[in-house]
Backbone as JSON Lines, residues from 0, in Angstrom:
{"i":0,"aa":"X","n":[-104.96,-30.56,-262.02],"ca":[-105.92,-29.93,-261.14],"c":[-105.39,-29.81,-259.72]}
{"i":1,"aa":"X","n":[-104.59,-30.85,-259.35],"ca":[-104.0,-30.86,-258.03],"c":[-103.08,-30.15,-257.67]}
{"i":2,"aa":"X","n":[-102.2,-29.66,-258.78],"ca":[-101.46,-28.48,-258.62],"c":[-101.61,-27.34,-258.97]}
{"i":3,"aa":"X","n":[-102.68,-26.87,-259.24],"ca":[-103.29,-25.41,-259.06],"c":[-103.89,-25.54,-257.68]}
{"i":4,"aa":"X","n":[-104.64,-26.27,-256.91],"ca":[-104.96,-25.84,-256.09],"c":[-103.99,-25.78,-254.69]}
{"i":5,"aa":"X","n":[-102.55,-27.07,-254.82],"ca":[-101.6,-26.85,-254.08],"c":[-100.71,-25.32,-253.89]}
{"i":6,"aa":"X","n":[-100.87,-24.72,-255.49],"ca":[-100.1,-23.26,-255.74],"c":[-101.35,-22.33,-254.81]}
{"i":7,"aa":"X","n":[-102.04,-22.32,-255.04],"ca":[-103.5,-21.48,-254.76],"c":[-103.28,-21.32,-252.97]}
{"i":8,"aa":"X","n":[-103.2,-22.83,-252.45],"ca":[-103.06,-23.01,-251.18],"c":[-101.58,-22.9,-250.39]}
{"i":9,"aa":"X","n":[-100.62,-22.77,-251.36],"ca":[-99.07,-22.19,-251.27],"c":[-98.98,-20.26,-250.93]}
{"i":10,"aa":"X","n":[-99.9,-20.1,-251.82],"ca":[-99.84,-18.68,-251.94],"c":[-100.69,-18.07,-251.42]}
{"i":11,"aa":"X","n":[-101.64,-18.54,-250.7],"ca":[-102.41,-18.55,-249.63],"c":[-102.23,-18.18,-248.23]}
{"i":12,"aa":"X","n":[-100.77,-19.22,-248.07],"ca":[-100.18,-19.17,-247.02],"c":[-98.79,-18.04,-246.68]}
{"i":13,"aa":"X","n":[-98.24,-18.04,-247.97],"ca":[-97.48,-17.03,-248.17],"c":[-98.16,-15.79,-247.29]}
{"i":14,"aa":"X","n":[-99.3,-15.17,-248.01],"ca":[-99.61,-14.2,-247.83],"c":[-100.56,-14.11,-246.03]}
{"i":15,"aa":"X","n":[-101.02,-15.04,-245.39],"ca":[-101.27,-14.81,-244.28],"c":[-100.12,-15.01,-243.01]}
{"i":16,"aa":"X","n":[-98.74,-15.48,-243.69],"ca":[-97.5,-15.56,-243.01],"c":[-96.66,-14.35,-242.85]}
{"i":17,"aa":"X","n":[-97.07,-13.39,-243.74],"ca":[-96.19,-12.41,-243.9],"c":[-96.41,-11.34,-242.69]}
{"i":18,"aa":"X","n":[-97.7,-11.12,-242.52],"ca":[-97.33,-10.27,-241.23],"c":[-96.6,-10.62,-239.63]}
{"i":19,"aa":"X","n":[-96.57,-11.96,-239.49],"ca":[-95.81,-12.63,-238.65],"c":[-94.53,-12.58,-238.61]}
{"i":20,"aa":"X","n":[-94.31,-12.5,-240.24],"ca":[-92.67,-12.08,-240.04],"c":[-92.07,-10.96,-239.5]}
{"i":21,"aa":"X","n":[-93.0,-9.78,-239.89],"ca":[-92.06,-8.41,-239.61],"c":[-92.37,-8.28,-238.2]}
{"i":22,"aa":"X","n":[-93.23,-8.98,-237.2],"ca":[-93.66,-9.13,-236.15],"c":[-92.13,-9.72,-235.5]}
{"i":23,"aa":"X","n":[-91.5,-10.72,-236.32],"ca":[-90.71,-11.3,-235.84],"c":[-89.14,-10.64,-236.03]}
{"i":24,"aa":"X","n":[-89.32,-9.68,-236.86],"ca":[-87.79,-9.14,-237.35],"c":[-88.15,-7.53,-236.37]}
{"i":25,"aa":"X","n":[-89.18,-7.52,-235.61],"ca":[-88.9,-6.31,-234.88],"c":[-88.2,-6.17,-233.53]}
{"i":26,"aa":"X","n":[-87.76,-7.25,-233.22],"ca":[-86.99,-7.0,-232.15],"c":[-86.0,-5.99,-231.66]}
{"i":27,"aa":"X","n":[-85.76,-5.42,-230.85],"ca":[-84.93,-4.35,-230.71],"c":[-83.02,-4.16,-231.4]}
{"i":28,"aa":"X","n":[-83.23,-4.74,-230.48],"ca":[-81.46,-4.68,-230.91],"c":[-80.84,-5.88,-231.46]}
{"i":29,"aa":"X","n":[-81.2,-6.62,-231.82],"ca":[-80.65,-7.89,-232.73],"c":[-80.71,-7.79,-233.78]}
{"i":30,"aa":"X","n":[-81.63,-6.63,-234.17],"ca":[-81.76,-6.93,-235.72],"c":[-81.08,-5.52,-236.19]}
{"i":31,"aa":"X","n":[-80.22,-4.54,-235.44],"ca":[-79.78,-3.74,-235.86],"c":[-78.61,-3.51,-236.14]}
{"i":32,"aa":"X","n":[-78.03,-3.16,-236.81],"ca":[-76.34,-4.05,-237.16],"c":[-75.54,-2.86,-236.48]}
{"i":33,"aa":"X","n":[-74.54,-3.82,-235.18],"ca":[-73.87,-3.08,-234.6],"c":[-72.38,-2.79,-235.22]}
{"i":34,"aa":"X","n":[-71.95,-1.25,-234.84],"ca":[-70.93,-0.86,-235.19],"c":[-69.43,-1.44,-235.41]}
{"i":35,"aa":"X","n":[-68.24,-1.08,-235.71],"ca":[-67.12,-2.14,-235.31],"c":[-66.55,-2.07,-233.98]}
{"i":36,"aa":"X","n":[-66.93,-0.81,-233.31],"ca":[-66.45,-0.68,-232.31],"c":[-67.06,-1.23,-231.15]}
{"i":37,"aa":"X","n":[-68.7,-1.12,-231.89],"ca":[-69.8,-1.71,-230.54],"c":[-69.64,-3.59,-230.34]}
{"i":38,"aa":"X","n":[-68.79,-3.51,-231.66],"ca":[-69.41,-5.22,-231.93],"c":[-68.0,-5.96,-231.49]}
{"i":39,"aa":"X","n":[-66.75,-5.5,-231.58],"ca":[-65.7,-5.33,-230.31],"c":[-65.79,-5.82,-228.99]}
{"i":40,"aa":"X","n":[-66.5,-4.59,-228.94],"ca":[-66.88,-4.81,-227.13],"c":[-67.85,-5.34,-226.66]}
{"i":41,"aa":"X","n":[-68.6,-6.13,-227.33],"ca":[-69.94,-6.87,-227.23],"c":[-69.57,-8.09,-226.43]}
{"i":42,"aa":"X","n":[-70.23,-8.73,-225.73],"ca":[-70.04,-10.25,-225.07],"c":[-70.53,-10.69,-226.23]}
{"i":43,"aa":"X","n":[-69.89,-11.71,-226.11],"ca":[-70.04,-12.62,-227.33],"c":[-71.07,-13.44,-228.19]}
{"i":44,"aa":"X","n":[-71.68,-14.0,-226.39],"ca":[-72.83,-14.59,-226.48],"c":[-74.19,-13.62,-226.43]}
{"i":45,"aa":"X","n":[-74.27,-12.7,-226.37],"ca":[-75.31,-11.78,-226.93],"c":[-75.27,-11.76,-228.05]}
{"i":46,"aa":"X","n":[-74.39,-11.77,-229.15],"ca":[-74.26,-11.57,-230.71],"c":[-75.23,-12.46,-231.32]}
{"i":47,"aa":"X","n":[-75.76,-11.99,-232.93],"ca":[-76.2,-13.44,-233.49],"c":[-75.2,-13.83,-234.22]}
{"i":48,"aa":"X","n":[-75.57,-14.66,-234.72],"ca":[-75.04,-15.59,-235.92],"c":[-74.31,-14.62,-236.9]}
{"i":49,"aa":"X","n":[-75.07,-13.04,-237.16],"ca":[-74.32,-12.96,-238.61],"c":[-72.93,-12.04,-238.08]}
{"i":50,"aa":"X","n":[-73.51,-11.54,-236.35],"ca":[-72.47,-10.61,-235.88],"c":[-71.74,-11.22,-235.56]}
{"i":51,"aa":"X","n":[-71.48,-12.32,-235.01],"ca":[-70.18,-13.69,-234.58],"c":[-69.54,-13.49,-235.81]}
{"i":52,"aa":"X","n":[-69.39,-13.79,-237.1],"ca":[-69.35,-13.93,-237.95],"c":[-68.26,-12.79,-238.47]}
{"i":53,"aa":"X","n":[-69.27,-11.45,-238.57],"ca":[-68.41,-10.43,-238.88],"c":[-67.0,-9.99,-237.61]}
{"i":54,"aa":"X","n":[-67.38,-10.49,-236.46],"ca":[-66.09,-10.45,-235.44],"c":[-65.25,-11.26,-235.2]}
{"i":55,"aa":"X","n":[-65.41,-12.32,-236.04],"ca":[-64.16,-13.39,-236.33],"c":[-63.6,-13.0,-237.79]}
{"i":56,"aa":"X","n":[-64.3,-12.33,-238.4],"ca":[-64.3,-11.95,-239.73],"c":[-62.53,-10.45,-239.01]}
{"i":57,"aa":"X","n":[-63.16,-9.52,-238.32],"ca":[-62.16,-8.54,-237.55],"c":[-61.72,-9.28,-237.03]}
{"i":58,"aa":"X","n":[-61.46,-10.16,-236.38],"ca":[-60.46,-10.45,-235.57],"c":[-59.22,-11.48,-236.76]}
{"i":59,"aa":"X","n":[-60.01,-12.27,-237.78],"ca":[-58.41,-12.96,-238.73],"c":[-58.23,-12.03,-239.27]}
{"i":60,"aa":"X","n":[-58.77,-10.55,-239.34],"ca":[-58.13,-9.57,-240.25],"c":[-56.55,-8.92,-239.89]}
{"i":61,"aa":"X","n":[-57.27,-8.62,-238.35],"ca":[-56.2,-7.97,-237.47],"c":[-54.82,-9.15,-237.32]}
{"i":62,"aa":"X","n":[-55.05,-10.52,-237.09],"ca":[-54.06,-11.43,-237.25],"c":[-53.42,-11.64,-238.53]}
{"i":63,"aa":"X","n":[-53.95,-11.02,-239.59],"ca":[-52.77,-10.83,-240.98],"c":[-53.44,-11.34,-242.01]}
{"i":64,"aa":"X","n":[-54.49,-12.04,-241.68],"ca":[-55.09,-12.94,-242.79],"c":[-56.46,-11.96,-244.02]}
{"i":65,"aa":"X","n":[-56.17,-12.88,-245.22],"ca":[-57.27,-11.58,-246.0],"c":[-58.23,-12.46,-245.64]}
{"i":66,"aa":"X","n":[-59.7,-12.42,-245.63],"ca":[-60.55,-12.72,-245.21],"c":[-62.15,-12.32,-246.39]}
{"i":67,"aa":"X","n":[-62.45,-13.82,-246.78],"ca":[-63.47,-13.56,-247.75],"c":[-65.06,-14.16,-246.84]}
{"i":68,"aa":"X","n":[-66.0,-13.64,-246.56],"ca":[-67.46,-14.02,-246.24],"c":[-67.93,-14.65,-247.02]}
{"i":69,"aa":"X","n":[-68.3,-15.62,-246.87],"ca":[-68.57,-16.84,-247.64],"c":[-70.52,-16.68,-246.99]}
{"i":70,"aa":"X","n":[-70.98,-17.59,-246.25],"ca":[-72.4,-17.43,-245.28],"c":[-73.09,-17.54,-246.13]}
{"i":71,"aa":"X","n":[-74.3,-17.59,-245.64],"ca":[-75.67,-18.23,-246.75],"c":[-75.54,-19.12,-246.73]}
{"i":72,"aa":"X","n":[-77.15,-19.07,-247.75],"ca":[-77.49,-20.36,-248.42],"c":[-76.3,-21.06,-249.34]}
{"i":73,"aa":"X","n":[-76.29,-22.14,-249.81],"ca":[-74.85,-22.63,-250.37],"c":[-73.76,-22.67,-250.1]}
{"i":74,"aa":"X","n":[-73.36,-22.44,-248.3],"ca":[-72.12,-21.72,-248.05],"c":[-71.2,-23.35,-247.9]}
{"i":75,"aa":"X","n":[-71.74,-24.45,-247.94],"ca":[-71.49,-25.4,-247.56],"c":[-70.79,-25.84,-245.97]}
{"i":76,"aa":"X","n":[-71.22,-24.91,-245.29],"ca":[-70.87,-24.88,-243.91],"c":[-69.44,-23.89,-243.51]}
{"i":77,"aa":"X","n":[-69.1,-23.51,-244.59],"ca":[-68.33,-22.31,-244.58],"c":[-68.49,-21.03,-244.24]}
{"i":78,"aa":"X","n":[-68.04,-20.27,-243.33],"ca":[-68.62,-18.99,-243.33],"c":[-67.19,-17.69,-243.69]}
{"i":79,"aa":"X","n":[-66.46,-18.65,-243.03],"ca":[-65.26,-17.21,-243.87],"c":[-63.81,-18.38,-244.19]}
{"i":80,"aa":"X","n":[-63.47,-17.56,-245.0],"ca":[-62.59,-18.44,-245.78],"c":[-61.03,-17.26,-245.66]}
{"i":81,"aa":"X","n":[-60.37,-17.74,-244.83],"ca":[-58.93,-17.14,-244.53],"c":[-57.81,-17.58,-245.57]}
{"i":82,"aa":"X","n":[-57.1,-16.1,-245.56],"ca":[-56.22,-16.7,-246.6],"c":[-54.82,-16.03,-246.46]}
{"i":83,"aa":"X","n":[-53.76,-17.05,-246.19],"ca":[-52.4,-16.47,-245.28],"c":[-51.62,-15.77,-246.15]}
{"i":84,"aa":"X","n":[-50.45,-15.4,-245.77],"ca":[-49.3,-14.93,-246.63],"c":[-48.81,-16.01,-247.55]}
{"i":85,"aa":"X","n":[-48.66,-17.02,-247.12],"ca":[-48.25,-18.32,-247.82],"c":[-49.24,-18.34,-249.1]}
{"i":86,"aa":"X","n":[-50.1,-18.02,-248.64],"ca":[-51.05,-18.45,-250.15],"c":[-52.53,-19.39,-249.78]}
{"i":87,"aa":"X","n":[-51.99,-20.52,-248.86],"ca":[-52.9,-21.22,-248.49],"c":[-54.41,-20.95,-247.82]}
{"i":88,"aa":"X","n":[-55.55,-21.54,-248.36],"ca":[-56.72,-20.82,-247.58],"c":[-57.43,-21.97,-246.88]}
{"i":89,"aa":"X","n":[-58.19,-21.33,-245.85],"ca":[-58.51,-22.04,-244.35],"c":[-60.08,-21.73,-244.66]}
{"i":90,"aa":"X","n":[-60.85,-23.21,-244.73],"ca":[-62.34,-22.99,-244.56],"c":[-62.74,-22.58,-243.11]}
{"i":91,"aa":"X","n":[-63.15,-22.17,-242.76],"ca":[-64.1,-21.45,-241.64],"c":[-65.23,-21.34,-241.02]}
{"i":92,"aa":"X","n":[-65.49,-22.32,-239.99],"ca":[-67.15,-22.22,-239.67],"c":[-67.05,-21.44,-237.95]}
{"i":93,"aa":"X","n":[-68.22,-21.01,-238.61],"ca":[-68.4,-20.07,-236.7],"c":[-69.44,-19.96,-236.13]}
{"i":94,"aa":"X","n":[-69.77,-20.88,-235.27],"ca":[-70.64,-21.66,-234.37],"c":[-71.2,-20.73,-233.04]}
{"i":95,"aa":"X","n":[-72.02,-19.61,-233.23],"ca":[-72.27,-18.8,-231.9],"c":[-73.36,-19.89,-230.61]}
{"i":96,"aa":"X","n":[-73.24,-21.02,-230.38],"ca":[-74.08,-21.66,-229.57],"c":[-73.51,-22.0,-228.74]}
{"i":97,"aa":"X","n":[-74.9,-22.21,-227.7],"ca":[-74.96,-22.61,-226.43],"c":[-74.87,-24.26,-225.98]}
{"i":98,"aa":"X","n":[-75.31,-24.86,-226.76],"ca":[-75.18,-26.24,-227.09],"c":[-73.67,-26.75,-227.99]}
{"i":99,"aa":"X","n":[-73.98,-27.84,-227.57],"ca":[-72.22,-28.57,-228.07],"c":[-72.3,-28.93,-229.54]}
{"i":100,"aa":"X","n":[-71.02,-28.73,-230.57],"ca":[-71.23,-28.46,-231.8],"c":[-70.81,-30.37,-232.04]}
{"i":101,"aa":"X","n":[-71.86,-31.17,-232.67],"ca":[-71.34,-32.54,-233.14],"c":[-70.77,-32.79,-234.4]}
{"i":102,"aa":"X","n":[-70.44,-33.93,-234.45],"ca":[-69.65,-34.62,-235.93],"c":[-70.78,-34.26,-236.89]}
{"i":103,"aa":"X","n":[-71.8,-33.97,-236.42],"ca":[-72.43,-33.25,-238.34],"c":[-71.57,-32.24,-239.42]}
{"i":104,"aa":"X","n":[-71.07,-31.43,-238.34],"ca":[-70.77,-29.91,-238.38],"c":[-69.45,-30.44,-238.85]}
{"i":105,"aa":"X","n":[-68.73,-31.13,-237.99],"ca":[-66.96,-31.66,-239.08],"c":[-67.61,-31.78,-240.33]}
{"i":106,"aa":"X","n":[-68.46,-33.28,-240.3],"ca":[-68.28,-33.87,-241.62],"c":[-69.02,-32.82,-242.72]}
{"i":107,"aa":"X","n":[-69.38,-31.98,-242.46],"ca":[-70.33,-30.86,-243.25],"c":[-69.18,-30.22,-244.15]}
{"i":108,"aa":"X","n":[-67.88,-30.12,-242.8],"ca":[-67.23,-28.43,-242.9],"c":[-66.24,-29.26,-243.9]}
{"i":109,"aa":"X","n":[-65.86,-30.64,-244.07],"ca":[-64.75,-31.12,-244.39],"c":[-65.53,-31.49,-245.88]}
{"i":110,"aa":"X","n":[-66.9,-31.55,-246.28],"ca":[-67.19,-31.02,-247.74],"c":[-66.79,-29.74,-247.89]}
{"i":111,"aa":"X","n":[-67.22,-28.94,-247.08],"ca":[-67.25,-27.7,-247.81],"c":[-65.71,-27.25,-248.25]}
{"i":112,"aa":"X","n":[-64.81,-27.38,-247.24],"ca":[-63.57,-27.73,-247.16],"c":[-63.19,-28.07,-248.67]}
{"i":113,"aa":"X","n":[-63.34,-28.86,-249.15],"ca":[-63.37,-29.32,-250.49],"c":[-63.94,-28.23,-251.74]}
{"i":114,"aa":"X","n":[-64.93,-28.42,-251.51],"ca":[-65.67,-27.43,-252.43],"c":[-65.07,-26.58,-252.91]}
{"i":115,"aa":"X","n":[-64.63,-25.75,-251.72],"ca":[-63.9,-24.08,-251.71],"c":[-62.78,-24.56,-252.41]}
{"i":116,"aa":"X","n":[-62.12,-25.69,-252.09],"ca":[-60.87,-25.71,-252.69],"c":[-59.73,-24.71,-251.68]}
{"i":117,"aa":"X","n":[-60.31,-25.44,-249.95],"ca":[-59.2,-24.79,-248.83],"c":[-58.07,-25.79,-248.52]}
{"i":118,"aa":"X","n":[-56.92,-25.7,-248.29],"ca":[-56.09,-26.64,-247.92],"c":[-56.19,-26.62,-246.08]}
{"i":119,"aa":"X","n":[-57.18,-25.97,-245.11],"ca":[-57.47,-26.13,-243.86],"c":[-58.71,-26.23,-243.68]}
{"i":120,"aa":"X","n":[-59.36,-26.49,-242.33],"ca":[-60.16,-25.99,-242.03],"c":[-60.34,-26.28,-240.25]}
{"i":121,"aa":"X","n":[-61.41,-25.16,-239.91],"ca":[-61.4,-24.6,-238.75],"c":[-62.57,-24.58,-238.24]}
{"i":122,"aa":"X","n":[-62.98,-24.97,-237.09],"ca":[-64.75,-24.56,-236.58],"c":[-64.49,-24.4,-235.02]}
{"i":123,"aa":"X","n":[-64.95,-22.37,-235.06],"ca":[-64.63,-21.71,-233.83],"c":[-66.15,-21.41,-233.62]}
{"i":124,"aa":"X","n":[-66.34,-22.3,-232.04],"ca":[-67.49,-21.97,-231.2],"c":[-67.59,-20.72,-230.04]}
{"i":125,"aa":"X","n":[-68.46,-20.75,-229.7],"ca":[-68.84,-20.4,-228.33],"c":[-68.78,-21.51,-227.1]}
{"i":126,"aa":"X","n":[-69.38,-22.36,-227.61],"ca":[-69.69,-23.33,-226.71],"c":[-68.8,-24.84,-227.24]}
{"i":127,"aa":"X","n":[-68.9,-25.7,-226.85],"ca":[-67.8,-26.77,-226.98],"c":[-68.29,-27.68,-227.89]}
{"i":128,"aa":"X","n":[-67.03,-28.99,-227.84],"ca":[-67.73,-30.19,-229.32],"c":[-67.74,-31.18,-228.54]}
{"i":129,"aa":"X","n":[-69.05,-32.11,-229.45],"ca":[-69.12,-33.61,-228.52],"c":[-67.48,-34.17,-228.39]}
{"i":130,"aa":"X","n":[-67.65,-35.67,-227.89],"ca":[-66.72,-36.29,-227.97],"c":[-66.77,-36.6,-229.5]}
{"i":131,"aa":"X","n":[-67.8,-36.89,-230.11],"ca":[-67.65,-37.52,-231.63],"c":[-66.72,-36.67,-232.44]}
{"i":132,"aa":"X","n":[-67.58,-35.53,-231.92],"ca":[-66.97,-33.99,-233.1],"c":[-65.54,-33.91,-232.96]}
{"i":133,"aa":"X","n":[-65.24,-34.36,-232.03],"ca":[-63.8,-34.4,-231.57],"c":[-62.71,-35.13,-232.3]}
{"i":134,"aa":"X","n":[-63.37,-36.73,-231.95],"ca":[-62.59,-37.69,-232.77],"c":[-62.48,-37.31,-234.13]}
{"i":135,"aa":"X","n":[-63.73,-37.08,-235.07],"ca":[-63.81,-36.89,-236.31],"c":[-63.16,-36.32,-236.45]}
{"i":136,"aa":"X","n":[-62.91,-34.26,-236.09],"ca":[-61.5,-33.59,-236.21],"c":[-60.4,-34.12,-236.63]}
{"i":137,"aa":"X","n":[-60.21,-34.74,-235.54],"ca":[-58.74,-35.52,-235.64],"c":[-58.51,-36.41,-236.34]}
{"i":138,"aa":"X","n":[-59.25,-37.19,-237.02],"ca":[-59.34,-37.92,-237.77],"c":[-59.22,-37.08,-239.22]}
{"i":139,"aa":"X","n":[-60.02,-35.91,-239.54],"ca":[-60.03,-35.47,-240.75],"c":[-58.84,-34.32,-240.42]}
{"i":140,"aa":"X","n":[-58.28,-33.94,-239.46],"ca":[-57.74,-32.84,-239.41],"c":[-58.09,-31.35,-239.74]}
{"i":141,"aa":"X","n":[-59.52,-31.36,-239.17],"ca":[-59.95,-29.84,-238.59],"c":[-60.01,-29.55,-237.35]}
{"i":142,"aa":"X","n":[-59.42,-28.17,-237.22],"ca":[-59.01,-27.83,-235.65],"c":[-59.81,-27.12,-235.61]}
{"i":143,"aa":"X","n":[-60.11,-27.53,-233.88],"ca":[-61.28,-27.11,-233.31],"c":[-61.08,-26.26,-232.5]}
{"i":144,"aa":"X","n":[-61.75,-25.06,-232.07],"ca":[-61.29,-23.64,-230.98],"c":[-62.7,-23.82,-230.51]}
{"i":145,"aa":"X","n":[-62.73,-23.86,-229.08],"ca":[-64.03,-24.2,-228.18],"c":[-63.58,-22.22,-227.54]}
{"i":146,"aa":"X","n":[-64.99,-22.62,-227.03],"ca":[-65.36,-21.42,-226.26],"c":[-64.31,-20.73,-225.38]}
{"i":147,"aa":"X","n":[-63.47,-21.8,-224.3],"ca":[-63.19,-21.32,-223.43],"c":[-61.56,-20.53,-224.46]}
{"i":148,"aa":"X","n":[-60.93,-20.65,-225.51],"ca":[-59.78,-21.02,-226.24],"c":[-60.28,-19.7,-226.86]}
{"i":149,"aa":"X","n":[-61.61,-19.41,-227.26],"ca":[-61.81,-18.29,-228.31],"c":[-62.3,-17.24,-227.39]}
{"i":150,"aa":"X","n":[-62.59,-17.17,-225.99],"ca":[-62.46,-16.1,-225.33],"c":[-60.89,-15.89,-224.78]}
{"i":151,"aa":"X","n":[-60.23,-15.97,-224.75],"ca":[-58.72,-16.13,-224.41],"c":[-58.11,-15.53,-225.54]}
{"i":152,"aa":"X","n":[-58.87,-15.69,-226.52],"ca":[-58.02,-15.24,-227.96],"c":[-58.58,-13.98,-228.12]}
{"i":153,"aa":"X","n":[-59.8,-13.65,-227.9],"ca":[-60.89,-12.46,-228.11],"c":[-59.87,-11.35,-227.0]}
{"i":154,"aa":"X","n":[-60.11,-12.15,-225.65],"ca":[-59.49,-11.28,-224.74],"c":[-57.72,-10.19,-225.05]}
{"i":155,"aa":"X","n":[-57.23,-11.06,-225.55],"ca":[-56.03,-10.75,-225.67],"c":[-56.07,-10.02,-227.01]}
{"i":156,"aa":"X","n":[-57.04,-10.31,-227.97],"ca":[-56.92,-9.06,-229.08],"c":[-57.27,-7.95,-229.0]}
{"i":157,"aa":"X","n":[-58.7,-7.59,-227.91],"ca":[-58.94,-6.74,-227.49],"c":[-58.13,-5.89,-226.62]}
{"i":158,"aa":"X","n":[-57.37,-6.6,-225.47],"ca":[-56.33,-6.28,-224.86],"c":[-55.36,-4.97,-226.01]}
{"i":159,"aa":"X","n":[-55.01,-5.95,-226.98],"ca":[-54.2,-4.88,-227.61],"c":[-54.56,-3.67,-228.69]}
{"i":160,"aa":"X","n":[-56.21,-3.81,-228.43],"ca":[-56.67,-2.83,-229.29],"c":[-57.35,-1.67,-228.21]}
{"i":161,"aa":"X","n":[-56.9,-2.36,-226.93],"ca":[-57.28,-1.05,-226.17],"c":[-58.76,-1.08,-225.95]}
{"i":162,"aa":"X","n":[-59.35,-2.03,-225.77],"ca":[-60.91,-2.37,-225.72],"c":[-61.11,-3.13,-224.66]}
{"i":163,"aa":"X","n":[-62.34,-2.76,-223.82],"ca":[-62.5,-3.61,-222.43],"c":[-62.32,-5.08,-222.76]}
């Protein structure tokens, strides 16, 4: 009896939540998927999550690497998974925040790391890592690219693609 009326009161809620959502997915320009050229020349920190993503996604392309999108649910903290001439592949997390990325996010990436079955792994921010996130790295041997390291890298690829 208690779980018919929990479903009843599940689906209840479902349905008076739903107009809130599209309330919430109408935002102007975030939710509209920018071009390769727009998303290029974009500051960085305007991007979301899935556009960071696809421009680290272009940018290990242009550096030689094949490049698989991993993201989602189940991604195990993976979001793109690089894979060199050598053969070897590099788990990938890409962190668009404003806040500092901690040792959750290693010890997350260094399962997922596993999972995939990568012999690297990598977690490129915007913004920087605690001291913990730090040690842990080094300890597990994932290299870390902070903000100031991945605009320097952005800059100079753009540089040679002829893009502000």
């Amino acid at each position: 009896m208690w779980t018919a009326r929990r479903r009843s009161a599940k689906k209840n809620s479902k349905k008076s939540a739903a107009p809130s959502r599209t309330e919430k997915h109408a935002k102007p320009s975030t939710s509209k998927k920018l071009s390769d050229q727009s998303l290029i020349r974009a500051d960085v920190q305007s991007l979301s999550g899935t556009d960071f993503e696809r421009l680290m996604e272009m940018y290990y392309i242009d550096q030689g690497y094949r490049v698989n999108r991993v993201g989602g649910a189940g991604d195990h903290e993976v979001d793109l998974i690089l894979q060199g001439k050598e053969g070897y592949k590099i788990a990938v997390q890409c962190k668009r925040w404003k806040r500092d990325v901690g040792n959750d996010i290693v010890l997350r990436l260094k399962a997922g790391k596993q999972v995939h079955g990568c012999y690297d792994a990598w977690i490129v921010t915007t913004s920087h890592f605690t001291k913990s996130a730090r040690e842990a790295a080094e300890r597990l041997n994932i290299k870390l690219i902070n903000g100031a390291a991945l605009q320097d890298k952005l800059m100079r690829w753009r540089k040679g693609k002829r893009v502000g």
